[in-house]
mmCIF file of C-alpha atoms in Angstrom:
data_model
loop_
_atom_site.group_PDB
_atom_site.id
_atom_site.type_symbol
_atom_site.label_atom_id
_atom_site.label_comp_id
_atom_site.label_asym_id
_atom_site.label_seq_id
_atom_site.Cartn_x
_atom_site.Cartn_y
_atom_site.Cartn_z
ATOM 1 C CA UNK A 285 5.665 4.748 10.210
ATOM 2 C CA UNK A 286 6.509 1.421 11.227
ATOM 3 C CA UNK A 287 9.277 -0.504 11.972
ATOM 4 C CA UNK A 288 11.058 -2.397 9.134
ATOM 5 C CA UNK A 289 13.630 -5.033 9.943
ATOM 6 C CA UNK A 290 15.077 -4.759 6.375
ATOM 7 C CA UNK A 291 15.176 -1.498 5.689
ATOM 8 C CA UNK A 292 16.642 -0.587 9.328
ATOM 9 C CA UNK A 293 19.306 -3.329 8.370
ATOM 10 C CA UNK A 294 20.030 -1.415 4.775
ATOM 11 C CA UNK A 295 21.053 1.559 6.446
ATOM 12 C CA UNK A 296 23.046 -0.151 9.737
ATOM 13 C CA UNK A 297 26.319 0.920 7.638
ATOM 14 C CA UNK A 298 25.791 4.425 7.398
ATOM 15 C CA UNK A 299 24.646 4.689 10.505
ATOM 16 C CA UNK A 300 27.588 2.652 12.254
ATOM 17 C CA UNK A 301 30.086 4.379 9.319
ATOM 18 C CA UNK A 302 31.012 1.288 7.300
ATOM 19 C CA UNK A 303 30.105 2.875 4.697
ATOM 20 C CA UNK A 304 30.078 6.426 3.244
ATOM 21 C CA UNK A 305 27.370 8.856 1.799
ATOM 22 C CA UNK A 306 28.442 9.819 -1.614
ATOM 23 C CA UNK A 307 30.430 13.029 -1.870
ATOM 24 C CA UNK A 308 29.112 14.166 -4.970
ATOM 25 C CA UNK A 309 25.429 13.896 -5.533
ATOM 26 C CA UNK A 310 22.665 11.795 -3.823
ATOM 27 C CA UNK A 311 22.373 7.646 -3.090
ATOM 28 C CA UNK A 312 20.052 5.839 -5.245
ATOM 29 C CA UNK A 313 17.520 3.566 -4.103
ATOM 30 C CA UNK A 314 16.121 1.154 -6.198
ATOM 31 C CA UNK A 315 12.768 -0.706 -5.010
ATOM 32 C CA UNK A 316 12.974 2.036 -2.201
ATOM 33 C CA UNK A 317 10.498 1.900 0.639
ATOM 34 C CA UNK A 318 9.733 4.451 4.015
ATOM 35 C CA UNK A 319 10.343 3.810 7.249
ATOM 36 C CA UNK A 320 11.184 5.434 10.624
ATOM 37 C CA UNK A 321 15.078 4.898 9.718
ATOM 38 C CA UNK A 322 14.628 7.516 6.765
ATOM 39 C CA UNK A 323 13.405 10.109 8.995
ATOM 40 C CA UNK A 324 16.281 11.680 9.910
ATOM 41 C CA UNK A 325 17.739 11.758 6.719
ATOM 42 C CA UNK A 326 18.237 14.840 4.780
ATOM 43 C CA UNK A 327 16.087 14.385 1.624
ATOM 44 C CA UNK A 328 18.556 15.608 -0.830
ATOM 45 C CA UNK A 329 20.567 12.846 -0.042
ATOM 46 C CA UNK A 330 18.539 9.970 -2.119
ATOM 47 C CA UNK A 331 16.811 9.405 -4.891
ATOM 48 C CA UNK A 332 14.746 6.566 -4.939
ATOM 49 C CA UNK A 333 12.783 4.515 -8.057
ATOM 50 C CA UNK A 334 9.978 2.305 -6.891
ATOM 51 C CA UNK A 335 6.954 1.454 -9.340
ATOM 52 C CA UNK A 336 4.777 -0.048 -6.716
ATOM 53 C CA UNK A 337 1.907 3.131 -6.361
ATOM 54 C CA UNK A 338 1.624 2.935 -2.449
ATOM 55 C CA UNK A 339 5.339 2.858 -1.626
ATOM 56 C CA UNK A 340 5.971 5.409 -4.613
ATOM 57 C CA UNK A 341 3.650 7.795 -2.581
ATOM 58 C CA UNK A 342 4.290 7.473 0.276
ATOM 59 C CA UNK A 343 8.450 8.274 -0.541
ATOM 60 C CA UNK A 344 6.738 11.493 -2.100
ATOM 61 C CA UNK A 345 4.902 12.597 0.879
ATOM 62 C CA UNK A 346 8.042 11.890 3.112
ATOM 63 C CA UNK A 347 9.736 14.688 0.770
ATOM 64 C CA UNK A 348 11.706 12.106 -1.790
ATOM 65 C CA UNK A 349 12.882 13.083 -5.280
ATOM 66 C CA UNK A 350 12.285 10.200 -7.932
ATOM 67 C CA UNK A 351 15.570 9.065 -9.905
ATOM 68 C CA UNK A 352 15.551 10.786 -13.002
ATOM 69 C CA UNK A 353 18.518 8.950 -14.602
ATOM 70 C CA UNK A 354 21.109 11.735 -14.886
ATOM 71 C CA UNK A 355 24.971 10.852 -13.457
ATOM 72 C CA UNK A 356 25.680 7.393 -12.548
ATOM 73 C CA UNK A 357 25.687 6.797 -8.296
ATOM 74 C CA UNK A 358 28.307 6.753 -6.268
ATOM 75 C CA UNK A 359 25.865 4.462 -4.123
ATOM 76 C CA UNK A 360 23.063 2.364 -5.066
ATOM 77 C CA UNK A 361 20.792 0.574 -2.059
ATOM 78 C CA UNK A 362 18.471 -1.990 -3.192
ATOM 79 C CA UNK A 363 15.677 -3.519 -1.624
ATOM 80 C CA UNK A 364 15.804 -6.977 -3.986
ATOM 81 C CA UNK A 365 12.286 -8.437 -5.022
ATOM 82 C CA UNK A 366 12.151 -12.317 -4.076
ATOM 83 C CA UNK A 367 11.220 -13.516 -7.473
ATOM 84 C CA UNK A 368 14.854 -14.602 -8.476
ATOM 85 C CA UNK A 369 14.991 -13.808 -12.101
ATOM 86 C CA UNK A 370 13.962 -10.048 -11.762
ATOM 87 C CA UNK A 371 16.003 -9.680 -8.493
ATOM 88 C CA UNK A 372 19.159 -11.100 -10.523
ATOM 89 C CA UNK A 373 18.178 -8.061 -12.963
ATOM 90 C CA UNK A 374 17.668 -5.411 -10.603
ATOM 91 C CA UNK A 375 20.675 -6.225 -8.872
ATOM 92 C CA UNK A 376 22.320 -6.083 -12.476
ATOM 93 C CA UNK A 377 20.476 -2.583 -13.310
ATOM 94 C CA UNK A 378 21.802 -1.431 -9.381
ATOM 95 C CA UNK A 379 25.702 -1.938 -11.084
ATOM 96 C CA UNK A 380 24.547 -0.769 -14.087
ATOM 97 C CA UNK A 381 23.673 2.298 -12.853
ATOM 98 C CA UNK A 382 26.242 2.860 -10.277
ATOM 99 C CA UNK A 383 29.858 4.709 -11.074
ATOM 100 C CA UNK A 384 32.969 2.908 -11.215
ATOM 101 C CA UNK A 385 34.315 2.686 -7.709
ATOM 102 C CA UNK A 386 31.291 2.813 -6.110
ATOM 103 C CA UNK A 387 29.312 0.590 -3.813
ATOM 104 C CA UNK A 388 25.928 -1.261 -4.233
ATOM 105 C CA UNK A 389 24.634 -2.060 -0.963
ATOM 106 C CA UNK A 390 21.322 -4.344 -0.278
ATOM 107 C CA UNK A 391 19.462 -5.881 2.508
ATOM 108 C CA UNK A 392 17.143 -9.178 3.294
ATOM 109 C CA UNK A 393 15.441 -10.895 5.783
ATOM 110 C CA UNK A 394 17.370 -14.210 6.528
ATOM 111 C CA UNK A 395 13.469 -16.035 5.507
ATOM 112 C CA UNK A 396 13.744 -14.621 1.895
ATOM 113 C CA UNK A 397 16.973 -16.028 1.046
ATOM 114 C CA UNK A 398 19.364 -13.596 2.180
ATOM 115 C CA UNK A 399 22.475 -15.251 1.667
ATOM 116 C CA UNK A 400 21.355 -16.807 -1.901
ATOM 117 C CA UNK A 401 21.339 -13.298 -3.121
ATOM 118 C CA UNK A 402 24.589 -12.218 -1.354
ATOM 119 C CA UNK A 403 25.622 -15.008 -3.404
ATOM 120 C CA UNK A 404 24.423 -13.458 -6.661
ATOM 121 C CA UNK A 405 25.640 -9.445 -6.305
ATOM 122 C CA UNK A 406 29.224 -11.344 -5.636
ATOM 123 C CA UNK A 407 28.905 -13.586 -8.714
ATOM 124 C CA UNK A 408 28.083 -10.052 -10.370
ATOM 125 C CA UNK A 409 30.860 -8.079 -8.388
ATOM 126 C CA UNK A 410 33.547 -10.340 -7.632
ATOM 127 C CA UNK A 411 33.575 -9.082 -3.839
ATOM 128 C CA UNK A 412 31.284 -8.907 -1.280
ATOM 129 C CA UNK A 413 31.251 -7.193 2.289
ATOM 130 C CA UNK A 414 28.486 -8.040 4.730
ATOM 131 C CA UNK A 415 26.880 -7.711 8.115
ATOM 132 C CA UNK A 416 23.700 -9.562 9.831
ATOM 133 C CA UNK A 417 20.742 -7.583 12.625
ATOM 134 C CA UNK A 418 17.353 -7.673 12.927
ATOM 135 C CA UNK A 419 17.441 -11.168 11.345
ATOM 136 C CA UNK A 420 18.394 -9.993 8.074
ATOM 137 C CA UNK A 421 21.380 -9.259 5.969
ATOM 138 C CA UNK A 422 23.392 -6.157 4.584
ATOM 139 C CA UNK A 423 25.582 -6.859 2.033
ATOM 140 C CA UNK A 424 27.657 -4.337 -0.248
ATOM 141 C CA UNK A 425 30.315 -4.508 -3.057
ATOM 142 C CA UNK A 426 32.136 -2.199 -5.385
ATOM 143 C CA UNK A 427 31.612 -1.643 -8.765
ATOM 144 C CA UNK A 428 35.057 -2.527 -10.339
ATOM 145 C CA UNK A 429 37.205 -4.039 -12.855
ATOM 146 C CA UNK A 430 36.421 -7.360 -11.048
ATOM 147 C CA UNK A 431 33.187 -7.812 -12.384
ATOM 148 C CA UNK A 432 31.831 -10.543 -14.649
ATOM 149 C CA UNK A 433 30.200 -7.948 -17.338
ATOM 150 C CA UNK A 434 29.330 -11.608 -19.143
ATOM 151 C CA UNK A 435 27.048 -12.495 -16.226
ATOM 152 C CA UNK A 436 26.125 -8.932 -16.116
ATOM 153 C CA UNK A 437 24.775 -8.617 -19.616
ATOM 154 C CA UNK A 438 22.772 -12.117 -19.158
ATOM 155 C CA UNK A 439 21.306 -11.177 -16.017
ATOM 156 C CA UNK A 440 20.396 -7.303 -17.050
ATOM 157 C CA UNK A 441 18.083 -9.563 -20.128
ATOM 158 C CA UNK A 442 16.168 -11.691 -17.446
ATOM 159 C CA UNK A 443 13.502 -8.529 -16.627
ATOM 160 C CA UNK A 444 12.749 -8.459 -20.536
ATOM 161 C CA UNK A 445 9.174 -8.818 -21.152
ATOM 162 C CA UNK A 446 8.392 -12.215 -22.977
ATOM 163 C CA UNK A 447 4.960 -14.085 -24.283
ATOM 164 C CA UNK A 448 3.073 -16.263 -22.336
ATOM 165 C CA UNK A 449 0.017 -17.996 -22.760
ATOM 166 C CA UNK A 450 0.792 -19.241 -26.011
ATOM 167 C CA UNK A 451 1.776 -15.727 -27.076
ATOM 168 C CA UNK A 452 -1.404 -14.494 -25.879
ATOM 169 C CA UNK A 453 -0.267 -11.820 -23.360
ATOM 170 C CA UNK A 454 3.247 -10.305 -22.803
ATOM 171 C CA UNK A 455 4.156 -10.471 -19.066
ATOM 172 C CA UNK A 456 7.859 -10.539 -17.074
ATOM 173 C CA UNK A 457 9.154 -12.088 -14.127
ATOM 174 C CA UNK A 458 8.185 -10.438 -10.847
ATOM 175 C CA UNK A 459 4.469 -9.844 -11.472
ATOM 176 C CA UNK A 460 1.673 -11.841 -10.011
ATOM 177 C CA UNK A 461 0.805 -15.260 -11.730
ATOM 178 C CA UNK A 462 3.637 -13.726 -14.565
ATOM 179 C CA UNK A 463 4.032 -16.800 -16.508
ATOM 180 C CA UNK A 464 0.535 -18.329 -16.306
ATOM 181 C CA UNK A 465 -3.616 -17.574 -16.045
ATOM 182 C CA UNK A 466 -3.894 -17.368 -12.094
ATOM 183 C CA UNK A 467 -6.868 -19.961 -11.247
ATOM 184 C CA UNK A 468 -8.817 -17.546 -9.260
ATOM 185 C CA UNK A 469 -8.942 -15.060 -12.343
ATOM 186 C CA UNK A 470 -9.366 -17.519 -14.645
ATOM 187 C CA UNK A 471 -12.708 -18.994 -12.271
ATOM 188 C CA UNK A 472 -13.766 -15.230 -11.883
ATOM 189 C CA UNK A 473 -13.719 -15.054 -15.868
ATOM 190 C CA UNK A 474 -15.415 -18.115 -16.377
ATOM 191 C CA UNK A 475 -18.476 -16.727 -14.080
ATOM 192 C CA UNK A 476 -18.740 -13.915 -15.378
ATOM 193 C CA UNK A 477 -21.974 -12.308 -17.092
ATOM 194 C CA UNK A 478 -21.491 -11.930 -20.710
ATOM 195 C CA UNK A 479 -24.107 -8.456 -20.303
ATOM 196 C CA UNK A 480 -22.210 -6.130 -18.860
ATOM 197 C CA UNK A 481 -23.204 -2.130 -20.598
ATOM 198 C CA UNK A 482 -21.400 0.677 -20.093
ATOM 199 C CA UNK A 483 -18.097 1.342 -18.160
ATOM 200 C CA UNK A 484 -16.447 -1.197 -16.063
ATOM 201 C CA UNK A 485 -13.371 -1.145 -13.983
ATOM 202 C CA UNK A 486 -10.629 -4.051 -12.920
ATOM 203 C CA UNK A 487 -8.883 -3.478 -9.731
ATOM 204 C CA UNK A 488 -5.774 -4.821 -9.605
ATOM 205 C CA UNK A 489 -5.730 -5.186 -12.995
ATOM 206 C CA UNK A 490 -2.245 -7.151 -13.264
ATOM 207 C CA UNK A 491 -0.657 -7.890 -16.646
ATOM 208 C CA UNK A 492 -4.474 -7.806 -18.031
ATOM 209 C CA UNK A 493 -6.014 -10.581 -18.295
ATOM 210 C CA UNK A 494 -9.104 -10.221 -16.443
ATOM 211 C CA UNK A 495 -9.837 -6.815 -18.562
ATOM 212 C CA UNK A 496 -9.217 -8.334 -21.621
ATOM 213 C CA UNK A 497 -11.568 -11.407 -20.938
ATOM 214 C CA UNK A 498 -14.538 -9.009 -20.065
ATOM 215 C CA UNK A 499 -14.148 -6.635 -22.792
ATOM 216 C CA UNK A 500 -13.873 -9.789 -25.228
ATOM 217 C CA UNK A 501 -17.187 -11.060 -23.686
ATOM 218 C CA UNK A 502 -19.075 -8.217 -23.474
ATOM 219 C CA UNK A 503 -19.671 -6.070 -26.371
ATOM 220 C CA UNK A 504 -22.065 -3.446 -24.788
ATOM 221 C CA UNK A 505 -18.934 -2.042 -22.202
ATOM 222 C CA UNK A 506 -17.924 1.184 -23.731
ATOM 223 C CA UNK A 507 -14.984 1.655 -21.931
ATOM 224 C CA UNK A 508 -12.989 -0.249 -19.186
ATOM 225 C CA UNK A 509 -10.293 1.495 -16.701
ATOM 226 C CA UNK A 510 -7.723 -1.414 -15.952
ATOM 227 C CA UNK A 511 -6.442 -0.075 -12.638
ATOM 228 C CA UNK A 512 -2.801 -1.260 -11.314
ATOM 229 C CA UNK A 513 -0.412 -0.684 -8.591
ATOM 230 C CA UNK A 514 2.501 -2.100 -9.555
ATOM 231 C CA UNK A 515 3.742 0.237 -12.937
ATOM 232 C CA UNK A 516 5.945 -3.199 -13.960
ATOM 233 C CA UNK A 517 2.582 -4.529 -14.763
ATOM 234 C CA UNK A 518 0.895 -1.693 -16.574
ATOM 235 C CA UNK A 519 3.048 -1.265 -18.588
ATOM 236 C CA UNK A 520 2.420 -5.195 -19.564
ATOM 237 C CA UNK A 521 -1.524 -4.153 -19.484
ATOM 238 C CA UNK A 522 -1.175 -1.400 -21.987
ATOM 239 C CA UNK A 523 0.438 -3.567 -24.515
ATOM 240 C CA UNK A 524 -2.087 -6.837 -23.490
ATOM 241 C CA UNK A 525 -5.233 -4.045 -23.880
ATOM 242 C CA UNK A 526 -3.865 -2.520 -27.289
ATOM 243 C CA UNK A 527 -6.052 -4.717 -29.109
ATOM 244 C CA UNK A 528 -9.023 -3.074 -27.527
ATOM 245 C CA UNK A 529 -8.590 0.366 -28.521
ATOM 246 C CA UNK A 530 -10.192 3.254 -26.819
ATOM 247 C CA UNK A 531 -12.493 0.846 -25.119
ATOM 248 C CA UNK A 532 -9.599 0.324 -22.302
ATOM 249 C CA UNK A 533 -7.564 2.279 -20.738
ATOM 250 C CA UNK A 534 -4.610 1.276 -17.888
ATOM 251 C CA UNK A 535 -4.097 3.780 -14.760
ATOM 252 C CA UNK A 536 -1.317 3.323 -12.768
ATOM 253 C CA UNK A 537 -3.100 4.079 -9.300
ATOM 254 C CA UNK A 538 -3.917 2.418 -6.042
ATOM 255 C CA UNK A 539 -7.092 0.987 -5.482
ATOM 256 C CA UNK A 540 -6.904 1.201 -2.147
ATOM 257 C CA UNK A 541 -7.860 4.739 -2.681
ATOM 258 C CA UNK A 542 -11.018 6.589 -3.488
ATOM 259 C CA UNK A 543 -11.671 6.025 -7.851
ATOM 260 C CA UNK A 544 -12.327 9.452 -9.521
ATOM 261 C CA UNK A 545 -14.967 7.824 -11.880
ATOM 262 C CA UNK A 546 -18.138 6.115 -11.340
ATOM 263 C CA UNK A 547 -18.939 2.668 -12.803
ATOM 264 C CA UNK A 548 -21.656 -0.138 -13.985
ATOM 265 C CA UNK A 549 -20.095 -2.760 -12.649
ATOM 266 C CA UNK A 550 -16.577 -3.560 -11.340
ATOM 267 C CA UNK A 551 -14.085 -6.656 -11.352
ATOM 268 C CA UNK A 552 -11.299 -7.649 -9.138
ATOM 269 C CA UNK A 553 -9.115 -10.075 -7.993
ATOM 270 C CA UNK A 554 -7.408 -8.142 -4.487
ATOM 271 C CA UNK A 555 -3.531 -9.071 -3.947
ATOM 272 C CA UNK A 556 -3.764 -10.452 -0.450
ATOM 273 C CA UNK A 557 0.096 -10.496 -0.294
ATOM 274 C CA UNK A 558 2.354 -6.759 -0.798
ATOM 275 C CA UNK A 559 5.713 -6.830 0.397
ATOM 276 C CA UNK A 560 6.066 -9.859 2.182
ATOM 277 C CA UNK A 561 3.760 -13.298 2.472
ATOM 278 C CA UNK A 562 1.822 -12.267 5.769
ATOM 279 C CA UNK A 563 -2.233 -12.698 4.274
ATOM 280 C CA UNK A 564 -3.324 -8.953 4.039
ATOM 281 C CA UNK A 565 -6.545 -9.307 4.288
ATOM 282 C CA UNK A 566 -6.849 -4.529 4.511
ATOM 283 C CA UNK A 567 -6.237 -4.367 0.686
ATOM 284 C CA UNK A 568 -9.163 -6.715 -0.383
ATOM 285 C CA UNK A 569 -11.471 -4.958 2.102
ATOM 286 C CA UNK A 570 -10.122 -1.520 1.024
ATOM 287 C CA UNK A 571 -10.961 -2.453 -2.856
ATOM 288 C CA UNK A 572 -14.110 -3.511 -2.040
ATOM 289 C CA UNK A 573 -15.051 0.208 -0.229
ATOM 290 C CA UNK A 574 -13.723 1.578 -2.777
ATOM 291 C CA UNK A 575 -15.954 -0.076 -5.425
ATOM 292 C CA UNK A 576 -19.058 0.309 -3.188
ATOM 293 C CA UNK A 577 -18.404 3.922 -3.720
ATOM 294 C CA UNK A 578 -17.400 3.752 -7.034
ATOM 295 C CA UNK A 579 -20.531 2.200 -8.670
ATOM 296 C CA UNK A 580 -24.108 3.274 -9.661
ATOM 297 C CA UNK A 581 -26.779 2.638 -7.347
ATOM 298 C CA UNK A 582 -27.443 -0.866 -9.290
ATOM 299 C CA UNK A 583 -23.549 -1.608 -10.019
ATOM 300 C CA UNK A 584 -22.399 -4.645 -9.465
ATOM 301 C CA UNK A 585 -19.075 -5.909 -8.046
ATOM 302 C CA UNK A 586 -17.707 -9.124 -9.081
ATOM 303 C CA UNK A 587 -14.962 -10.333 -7.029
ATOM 304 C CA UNK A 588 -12.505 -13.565 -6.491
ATOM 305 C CA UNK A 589 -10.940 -14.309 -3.096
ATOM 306 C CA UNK A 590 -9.030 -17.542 -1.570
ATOM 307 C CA UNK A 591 -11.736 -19.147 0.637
ATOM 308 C CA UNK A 592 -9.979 -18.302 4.193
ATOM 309 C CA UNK A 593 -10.099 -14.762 3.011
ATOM 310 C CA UNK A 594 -12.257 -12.659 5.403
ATOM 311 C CA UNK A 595 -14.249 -10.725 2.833
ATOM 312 C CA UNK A 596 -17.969 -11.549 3.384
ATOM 313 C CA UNK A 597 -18.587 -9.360 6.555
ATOM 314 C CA UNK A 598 -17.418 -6.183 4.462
ATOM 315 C CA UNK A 599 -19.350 -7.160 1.105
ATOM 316 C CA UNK A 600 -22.535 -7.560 3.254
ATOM 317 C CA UNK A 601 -21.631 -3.993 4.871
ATOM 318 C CA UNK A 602 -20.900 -2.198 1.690
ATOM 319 C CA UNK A 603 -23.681 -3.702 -0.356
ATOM 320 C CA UNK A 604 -27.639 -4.603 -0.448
ATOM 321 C CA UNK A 605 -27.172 -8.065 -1.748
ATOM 322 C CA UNK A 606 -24.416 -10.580 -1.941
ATOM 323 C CA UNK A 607 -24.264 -14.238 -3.653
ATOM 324 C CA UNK A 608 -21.533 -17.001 -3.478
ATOM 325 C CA UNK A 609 -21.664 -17.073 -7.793
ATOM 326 C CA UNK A 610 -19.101 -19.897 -7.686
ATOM 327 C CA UNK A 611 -16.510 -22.149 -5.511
ATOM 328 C CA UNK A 612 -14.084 -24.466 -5.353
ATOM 329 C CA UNK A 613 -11.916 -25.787 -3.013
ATOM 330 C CA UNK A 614 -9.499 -22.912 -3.152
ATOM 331 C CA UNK A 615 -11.673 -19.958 -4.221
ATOM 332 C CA UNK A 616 -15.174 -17.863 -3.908
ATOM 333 C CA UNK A 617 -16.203 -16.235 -6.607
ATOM 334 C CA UNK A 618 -18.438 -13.257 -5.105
ATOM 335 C CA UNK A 619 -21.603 -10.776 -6.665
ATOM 336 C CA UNK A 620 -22.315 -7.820 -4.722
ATOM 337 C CA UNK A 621 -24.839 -5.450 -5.889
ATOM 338 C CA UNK A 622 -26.629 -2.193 -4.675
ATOM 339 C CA UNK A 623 -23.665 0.006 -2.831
ATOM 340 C CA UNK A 624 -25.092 1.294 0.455
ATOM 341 C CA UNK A 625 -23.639 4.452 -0.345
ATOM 342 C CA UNK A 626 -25.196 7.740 0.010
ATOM 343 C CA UNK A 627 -23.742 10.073 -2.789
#
């Protein structure tokens, strides 16, 4: 595992005894993540919730239980989000969900605003404790009668799913492009062929927009798997695909990873950013292996990258022909077809 300047910082006041593991039942972690800090700690003392597929695996294979939402916490440690109106909520949820008299506790880097959201567990709390390392943040508070439950109530709303897109697609805060058609999807739609037969797969399916453009403009696809990491979105997907019937289905799985079916042709547009705004330019490349061996020998992969993106040296490895099908200033739009897989 590697190091994590955050989530060492989260647990500095255990580890230096500022703060106490509960007495009666485990911590829970909210938007929990691994690292080399958690490996010495005994696994039945947290529970963590985390809907991002990756992270959520990876807590499993370290030996993590998942939060099943019995008896409130006596502490909750959060790892906030930076999109401010669903890290207001989460923060809200975190006291929601934590007993009276105990302590939420959270962490961030001192680049993502540390001290703004200090700023909003105390508006919440109505006390705040907190420590700096590792140029980052811990700050904690207890759950008590000095909270604004007013602020509380309006904050725990801001995660609510709403309508965008004219009241097109349902979407919340948090999730990529959430309020708005993301230009590189929307020039990957627009480019699209309108002949697509058979069954089709998005990677990185998002709030579904992508899989509900193709399966509007292609009649012959008889199904289409909308896969997702991030379970805040699919469960946005499921609702934006309802209209499709049986014809779509959404997975909550990580496209990084080897796809259990086998396709006609496949769409994506790769997240190049995870869990911080460092260009990741290993999950593009690792959906595009993963289509290349998820497609027929004459599949076709249509995918949409930002133009410094570093994609065309595996397309050209992973498949027998590849066209530019359309660019902008911003954005390629790219068809790749013929794995050069042996099955």
């Amino acid at each position: 595992m590697s190091n994590d300047p955050v989530l060492n910082t989260l647990f500095l006041p255990l580890a230096e005894g500022a703060i106490d593991w509960p007495a009666n039942g485990p911590a829970l972690f909210l938007r929990a993540r691994t690292g080399d800090v958690l490996d010495d700690i005994s696994r039945d003392r947290l529970v963590y919730e985390q809907s991002f597929k990756p992270a959520h695996d990876a807590l499993m294979r370290a030996g993590f239980h998942m939060h099943e939402g019995h008896a409130s916490a006596e502490l909750t440690l959060v790892l906030p989000p930076r999109q401010r109106e669903e890290g207001r909520a989460l923060l809200a949820r975190a006291i929601q969900e934590t007993a009276k008299g105990g302590i939420v506790m959270a962490a961030v880097s001192n680049n993502e605003g540390a001290k703004t959201i200090e700023g909003d567990l105390k508006a919440l709390t109505g006390n705040i404790s907190s420590q700096s390392k590792n140029k980052c943040r811990v700050f904690w508070a207890t759950v008590d009668d000095r909270a604004d439950t007013a602020l509380l109530a309006e904050w725990l709303k801001l995660d609510a799913p709403r309508k965008i897109v004219e009241g097109r697609f349902t979407s919340r805060p948090g999730l990529f492009a959430w309020d708005h058609i993301d230009a590189g999807s929307k020039l990957l739609a627009d480019h699209l062929p309108r002949t697509f037969k058979g069954k089709v797969a998005d990677l990185g399916a998002g709030f579904g927009y992508l899989s509900d453009e193709v399966l509007t403009q292609n009649p012959g696809i008889t199904h289409l798997d909308a896969i997702e990491a991030e379970g805040r979105a699919v469960e946005m997907a499921k609702l934006n695909l309802a209209t499709h019937g049986d014809r779509a289905t959404v997975h909550w799985l990580d496209a990084t990873k080897a796809l259990s079916d086998t396709y006609d042709a496949i769409v994506s547009n790769p997240p190049f950013h995870v869990s911080d705004r460092a260009d990741r330019h290993d999950v593009g490349k690792a959906f595009i292996t993963s289509a290349a061996n998820a497609l027929t020998s004459g599949g076709q992969l249509w995918i949409v990258a930002n133009r410094h993106l570093p994609y065309e040296e595996t397309l050209e490895a992973s498949f027998k022909h590849v066209t530019v099908a359309a660019q902008n200033n911003f954005y390629k739009v790219f068809k790749a077809v013929g794995p050069k897989v042996t099955r």
